[in-house]
Short mmCIF file of C-alpha atoms and ligand atoms in Angstrom, two decimals:
data_model
loop_
_atom_site.label_atom_id
_atom_site.label_comp_id
_atom_site.label_asym_id
_atom_site.label_seq_id
_atom_site.Cartn_x
_atom_site.Cartn_y
_atom_site.Cartn_z
CA UNK A 183 5.21 11.91 -13.82
CA UNK A 184 3.36 12.73 -10.17
CA UNK A 185 4.72 10.23 -7.46
CA UNK A 186 3.37 9.17 -4.34
CA UNK A 187 3.93 8.41 -0.45
CA UNK A 188 2.11 7.44 1.39
CA UNK A 189 2.91 6.40 4.80
CA UNK A 190 0.53 5.40 8.26
CA UNK A 191 0.98 7.36 10.80
CA UNK A 192 1.27 4.61 13.12
CA UNK A 193 5.32 5.04 14.68
CA UNK A 194 8.63 6.39 13.56
CA UNK A 195 9.83 6.36 9.67
CA UNK A 196 12.64 4.25 9.26
CA UNK A 197 15.74 4.02 6.44
CA UNK A 198 13.61 2.23 4.65
CA UNK A 199 10.79 5.01 4.61
CA UNK A 200 13.71 7.58 3.83
CA UNK A 201 14.83 5.59 0.86
CA UNK A 202 10.89 5.07 -0.52
CA UNK A 203 10.35 8.74 -0.22
CA UNK A 204 13.49 9.15 -2.09
CA UNK A 205 12.77 7.77 -4.52
CA UNK A 206 9.79 9.03 -5.16
CA UNK A 207 10.66 12.09 -4.82
CA UNK A 208 13.19 11.74 -7.11
CA UNK A 209 11.06 9.57 -9.81
CA UNK A 210 9.38 12.67 -9.81
CA UNK A 211 12.05 15.48 -9.82
CA UNK A 212 14.10 14.24 -12.88
CA UNK A 213 10.79 13.48 -15.22
CA UNK A 214 9.40 17.06 -14.03
CA UNK A 215 6.85 16.05 -12.14
CA UNK A 216 5.62 16.60 -8.30
CA UNK A 217 6.15 13.44 -5.32
CA UNK A 218 2.90 13.75 -3.23
CA UNK A 219 2.26 13.02 0.20
CA UNK A 220 -0.98 11.25 1.73
CA UNK A 221 -1.22 10.19 5.11
CA UNK A 222 -3.14 6.76 5.36
CA UNK A 223 -4.73 7.10 9.14
CA UNK A 224 -7.39 4.94 8.25
CA UNK A 225 -6.83 2.85 11.47
CA UNK A 226 -7.41 4.96 14.28
CA UNK A 227 -6.13 2.26 16.60
CA UNK A 228 -2.65 2.66 15.00
CA UNK A 229 -2.41 6.00 14.12
CA UNK A 230 -0.93 8.77 16.31
CA UNK A 231 -1.35 12.67 15.31
CA UNK A 232 2.35 13.17 16.83
CA UNK A 233 3.85 10.81 13.90
CA UNK A 234 2.48 12.75 11.35
CA UNK A 235 4.12 15.90 12.75
CA UNK A 236 7.51 14.30 12.94
CA UNK A 237 6.40 12.52 9.23
CA UNK A 238 6.53 15.66 8.16
CA UNK A 239 9.59 16.60 10.43
CA UNK A 240 12.34 13.79 9.04
CA UNK A 241 10.72 14.53 5.60
CA UNK A 242 11.59 18.15 5.43
CA UNK A 243 15.08 17.00 6.72
CA UNK A 244 16.21 15.05 3.75
CA UNK A 245 15.40 17.89 1.40
CA UNK A 246 11.76 17.02 0.42
CA UNK A 247 9.13 18.73 -1.00
CA UNK A 248 5.40 17.97 -1.48
CA UNK A 249 2.32 20.15 -2.86
CA UNK A 250 -0.07 20.81 -0.01
CA UNK A 251 -2.67 20.35 1.30
CA UNK A 252 -1.52 16.55 2.51
CA UNK A 253 -4.82 14.19 1.58
CA UNK A 254 -5.81 12.51 5.29
CA UNK A 255 -7.30 8.94 4.07
CA UNK A 256 -9.41 9.26 6.89
CA UNK A 257 -10.54 12.56 5.47
CA UNK A 258 -12.07 10.57 2.33
CA UNK A 259 -14.72 7.29 3.76
CA UNK A 260 -16.83 8.84 2.16
CA UNK A 261 -14.95 8.51 -1.50
CA UNK A 262 -14.75 4.74 -0.44
CA UNK A 263 -18.03 3.88 0.61
CA UNK A 264 -18.85 5.09 -3.23
CA UNK A 265 -17.04 2.94 -4.52
CA UNK A 266 -18.12 0.02 -2.02
CA UNK A 267 -21.74 1.12 -3.24
CA UNK A 268 -20.15 0.91 -7.03
CA UNK A 269 -18.91 -2.15 -6.57
CA UNK A 270 -21.94 -3.95 -4.24
CA UNK A 271 -24.41 -2.42 -6.54
CA UNK A 272 -22.26 -4.66 -9.40
CA UNK A 273 -23.26 -7.94 -7.08
CA UNK A 274 -19.73 -8.26 -6.17
CA UNK A 275 -19.07 -7.88 -2.95
CA UNK A 276 -20.91 -10.34 0.48
CA UNK A 277 -20.30 -9.43 3.65
CA UNK A 278 -18.67 -11.94 5.69
CA UNK A 279 -18.84 -12.81 9.99
CA UNK A 280 -15.44 -14.80 10.66
CA UNK A 281 -12.89 -14.51 12.26
CA UNK A 282 -9.30 -15.44 11.84
CA UNK A 283 -9.80 -17.90 13.99
CA UNK A 284 -12.48 -19.50 12.06
CA UNK A 285 -10.32 -18.59 8.87
CA UNK A 286 -7.35 -20.23 9.93
CA UNK A 287 -9.50 -23.49 11.47
CA UNK A 288 -11.79 -23.78 7.10
CA UNK A 289 -8.62 -23.72 6.16
CA UNK A 290 -6.51 -26.27 7.41
CA UNK A 291 -9.68 -29.27 7.70
CA UNK A 292 -8.09 -32.74 5.70
CA UNK A 293 -10.66 -32.12 3.00
CA UNK A 294 -8.63 -28.93 2.14
CA UNK A 295 -4.49 -29.68 2.39
CA UNK A 296 -2.55 -26.82 2.64
CA UNK A 297 -3.81 -23.21 3.03
CA UNK A 298 -2.74 -21.10 0.41
CA UNK A 299 -0.96 -18.32 1.32
CA UNK A 300 -2.61 -15.15 -0.48
CA UNK A 301 -0.99 -11.77 -0.38
CA UNK A 302 -3.99 -10.57 2.59
CA UNK A 303 -2.18 -14.64 4.25
CA UNK A 304 -4.80 -17.39 3.94
CA UNK A 305 -7.10 -18.12 0.30
CA UNK A 306 -9.94 -17.01 2.20
CA UNK A 307 -11.65 -20.67 1.97
CA UNK A 308 -15.47 -18.12 1.16
CA UNK A 309 -17.24 -19.58 4.01
CA UNK A 310 -19.85 -16.96 4.03
CA UNK A 311 -19.92 -16.20 -0.51
CA UNK A 312 -22.99 -17.37 -0.03
CA UNK A 313 -24.86 -15.25 2.35
CA UNK A 314 -26.48 -11.85 0.47
CA UNK A 315 -25.54 -7.26 1.76
CA UNK A 316 -28.96 -8.53 3.95
CA UNK A 317 -26.83 -10.23 5.83
CA UNK A 318 -24.41 -7.95 6.96
CA UNK A 319 -24.21 -7.13 10.29
CA UNK A 320 -23.72 -3.17 11.42
CA UNK A 321 -20.05 -2.59 10.67
CA UNK A 322 -19.02 -5.90 8.82
CA UNK A 323 -16.40 -7.04 6.91
CA UNK A 324 -17.38 -6.56 3.58
CA UNK A 325 -15.38 -9.42 1.13
CA UNK A 326 -15.15 -9.05 -2.49
CA UNK A 327 -15.92 -12.34 -4.72
CA UNK A 328 -13.70 -12.99 -7.25
CA UNK A 329 -14.22 -15.57 -9.39
CA UNK A 330 -17.59 -13.06 -10.10
CA UNK A 331 -15.06 -9.96 -10.06
CA UNK A 332 -12.89 -11.61 -12.54
CA UNK A 333 -16.22 -12.75 -14.99
CA UNK A 334 -17.01 -9.55 -15.15
CA UNK A 335 -13.55 -7.52 -16.66
CA UNK A 336 -12.72 -10.33 -18.74
CA UNK A 337 -10.90 -12.95 -16.69
CA UNK A 338 -7.62 -10.70 -17.13
CA UNK A 339 -5.54 -8.01 -15.99
CA UNK A 340 -2.35 -6.50 -16.71
CA UNK A 341 0.26 -3.93 -15.49
CA UNK A 342 3.63 -2.75 -16.40
CA UNK A 343 6.22 -2.62 -13.94
CA UNK A 344 9.53 -0.85 -13.89
CA UNK A 345 10.88 -1.30 -11.09
CA UNK A 346 14.16 -3.18 -10.94
CA UNK A 347 13.41 -6.90 -10.08
CA UNK A 348 10.04 -7.28 -12.10
CA UNK A 349 11.02 -5.01 -14.69
CA UNK A 350 8.30 -5.70 -17.36
CA UNK A 351 4.51 -5.84 -18.07
CA UNK A 352 3.10 -8.50 -15.62
CA UNK A 353 -0.55 -10.37 -16.07
CA UNK A 354 -3.09 -12.30 -14.44
CA UNK A 355 -6.30 -14.54 -15.17
CA UNK A 356 -9.51 -15.67 -13.66
CA UNK A 357 -7.52 -18.91 -11.66
CA UNK A 358 -4.65 -17.42 -10.87
CA UNK A 359 -6.72 -15.05 -9.05
CA UNK A 360 -9.24 -17.13 -7.55
CA UNK A 361 -6.23 -19.14 -5.81
CA UNK A 362 -3.67 -17.54 -4.91
CA UNK A 363 -6.03 -14.01 -3.75
CA UNK A 364 -9.28 -15.57 -3.51
CA UNK A 365 -11.90 -12.77 -2.09
CA UNK A 366 -10.79 -10.14 -0.06
CA UNK A 367 -11.49 -8.29 1.90
CA UNK A 368 -12.16 -4.44 0.81
CA UNK A 369 -14.62 -3.51 3.49
CA UNK A 370 -12.34 -4.55 7.14
CA UNK A 371 -14.28 -5.02 10.87
CA UNK A 372 -15.22 -1.28 12.47
CA UNK A 373 -13.30 0.79 9.65
CA UNK A 374 -15.80 1.21 6.51
CA UNK A 375 -12.56 0.18 4.37
CA UNK A 376 -9.79 -0.93 3.79
CA UNK A 377 -6.21 -0.78 1.99
CA UNK A 378 -6.56 -2.40 -0.92
CA UNK A 379 -9.82 0.04 -1.73
CA UNK A 380 -8.51 3.51 0.72
CA UNK A 381 -5.09 2.85 -1.61
CA UNK A 382 -7.06 2.72 -5.42
CA UNK A 383 -9.05 4.97 -4.75
CA UNK A 384 -7.25 7.44 -3.40
CA UNK A 385 -4.21 7.33 -5.79
CA UNK A 386 -7.11 7.91 -8.54
CA UNK A 387 -8.10 11.00 -6.99
CA UNK A 388 -4.60 12.03 -6.39
CA UNK A 389 -3.74 11.52 -10.96
CA UNK A 390 -1.11 9.28 -9.26
CA UNK A 391 0.84 7.97 -12.65
CA UNK A 392 3.60 5.70 -11.43
CA UNK A 393 3.15 4.13 -7.93
CA UNK A 394 5.90 4.22 -6.12
CA UNK A 395 6.55 1.31 -2.73
CA UNK A 396 8.64 -1.28 -1.71
CA UNK A 397 8.48 -4.93 -2.45
CA UNK A 398 6.97 -5.95 0.08
CA UNK A 399 3.44 -4.82 -1.45
CA UNK A 400 4.30 -6.19 -5.91
CA UNK A 401 1.85 -9.29 -5.14
CA UNK A 402 -1.00 -6.99 -3.41
CA UNK A 403 -0.62 -5.28 -7.43
CA UNK A 404 -3.19 -7.69 -8.62
CA UNK A 405 -5.66 -6.77 -6.59
CA UNK A 406 -5.41 -3.04 -6.71
CA UNK A 407 -5.86 -3.65 -10.53
CA UNK A 408 -8.47 -5.20 -10.14
CA UNK A 409 -9.76 -2.77 -8.55
CA UNK A 410 -9.31 -0.05 -11.45
CA UNK A 411 -10.62 -1.99 -13.73
CA UNK A 412 -14.03 -2.60 -11.63
CA UNK A 413 -14.58 1.01 -10.46
CA UNK A 414 -13.12 2.25 -13.97
CA UNK A 415 -10.58 4.53 -13.31
CA UNK A 416 -6.97 4.33 -14.74
CA UNK A 417 -3.77 0.96 -13.66
CA UNK A 418 -0.73 3.78 -13.03
CA UNK A 419 3.22 2.66 -13.77
CA UNK A 420 3.83 -0.04 -10.92
CA UNK A 421 7.52 0.72 -9.44
CA UNK A 422 8.14 -1.38 -6.41
CA UNK A 423 11.58 -1.16 -4.75
CA UNK A 424 13.82 -2.96 -3.31
CA UNK A 425 13.88 -3.53 1.24
CA UNK A 426 16.03 -2.00 3.16
CA UNK A 427 17.05 -4.69 5.45
CA UNK A 428 18.85 -4.64 8.52
CA UNK A 429 22.57 -7.06 9.84
CA UNK A 430 19.70 -9.97 9.85
CA UNK A 431 18.62 -9.28 6.64
CA UNK A 432 14.97 -9.00 8.19
CA UNK A 433 13.29 -5.87 6.47
CA UNK A 434 12.45 -3.33 8.45
CA UNK A 435 9.69 -1.95 10.84
CA UNK A 436 8.17 0.38 12.70
CA UNK A 437 9.23 -1.78 15.65
CA UNK A 438 12.99 -0.71 14.27
CA UNK A 439 13.00 2.43 16.28
CA UNK A 440 16.77 2.24 16.66
CA UNK A 441 16.68 2.59 12.45
CA UNK A 442 14.40 5.38 13.16
CA UNK A 443 15.72 9.07 10.62
CA UNK A 444 15.37 10.60 14.13
CA UNK A 445 17.65 9.22 16.42
CA UNK A 446 20.54 9.60 13.00
CA UNK A 447 19.28 12.87 13.16
CA UNK A 448 19.62 13.44 16.36
CA UNK A 449 23.22 11.53 16.74
CA UNK A 450 24.57 13.99 14.21
CA UNK A 451 24.32 12.35 11.39
CA UNK A 452 22.94 14.46 7.85
CA UNK A 453 20.71 14.19 4.90
CA UNK A 454 24.34 12.94 3.18
CA UNK A 455 24.90 10.09 5.11
CA UNK A 456 21.08 8.92 5.46
CA UNK A 457 20.99 8.26 1.77
CA UNK A 458 25.29 6.89 1.72
CA UNK A 459 23.29 3.86 4.17
CA UNK A 460 19.95 3.01 2.59
CA UNK A 461 22.58 3.25 -1.41
CA UNK A 462 22.02 6.21 -2.62
N1 LIG B 713 0.18 2.69 4.06
C1 LIG B 713 2.00 2.05 3.64
C2 LIG B 713 2.52 1.60 4.75
O1 LIG B 713 2.95 2.23 5.06
C3 LIG B 713 1.89 1.77 2.00
C4 LIG B 713 0.85 1.47 1.33
C5 LIG B 713 1.05 2.03 -0.07
O2 LIG B 713 2.53 2.46 -1.14
O3 LIG B 713 0.61 1.38 -1.25
O4 LIG B 713 3.15 0.64 4.24
#
C-alpha cells in the first residue's frame, strides 16, 4: 500500500492537515506500506519555500516519516505537458479564452436557467468549444471536451471509495459528467497544467495505491478517474476522510492560522494533544 500526503506550501499546516497526514500515515503503516509526501507547488504565485520547510518541521514533529526525495510538483511540468499532448492528440482539448466574468455571464443568460455548480464552480457553458488548438494563445488555458472524452472511454467511469462516509463503488455516466462536471480546465492560463491533471499524473508516477484526502475533494474524484482512463493510468482506491471544522462548523482554511500546528506546538502542546484535538 502506498498512500500520500500532498500539501500546497501556501500557508501553515492546520489541524485539518494534521488529521489528513496522520490518517494517510497510519493507513499505510497498518498495512506495512508507505506514505509518500508530495509538495503541490504548481501555483508559483502562492507557493513559498518557507512554507515548505515548515511543512517538513510540522510533519516530523507529529511523528510522521516519509521516504526521500520528496516529489515537488513544480519539477514535474514536462510530465504534465506530455499528458496534455496525449489528450490533445486524442482530439479532446480546446483552447479557452474566457475569463471568470465571461463564464458567469454566459452561464446566467436567461435561456440557460440556473447555472449548475460542479467541482470547479460553474459548469462551463461551452463558449469556446468550437475553437481549434491552433487558436491557443501563448500560455492560454485548455479545456477537456467532456462529451468526447466520455464517449472515447465507453461512457462510464467507476472507482472504489473506502472512506467512511461514502464507502463503496461509485459510477458516473456521460450525462452526469457533462451536466455536473462539464469541460474542466486542464491547463490554466500561465500555469501549463491544472490541479486535476497534475494530481493524476503525479499520483501515478509515485505509484499511489490509496489516495487519502479530505471529503471536499470527493466530487473532483470523477474527473481524476476519467483522466486516468484517458491516459491509461491505474485508478487507485480513494479514501476521503471527514473535515476538521471550527466551532462554527466551518472547515479550516489556510487563513485559520489560529489552528496552525505550529501555534499549538509553540503553546506547549504535544503531538498526542494534537491527535486528541482531531479525534484520533
Ligand atoms: N494539494 C491539495 C491541497 O492542499 C491536495 C490535493 C489532493 O490531495 O488531491 O489541498
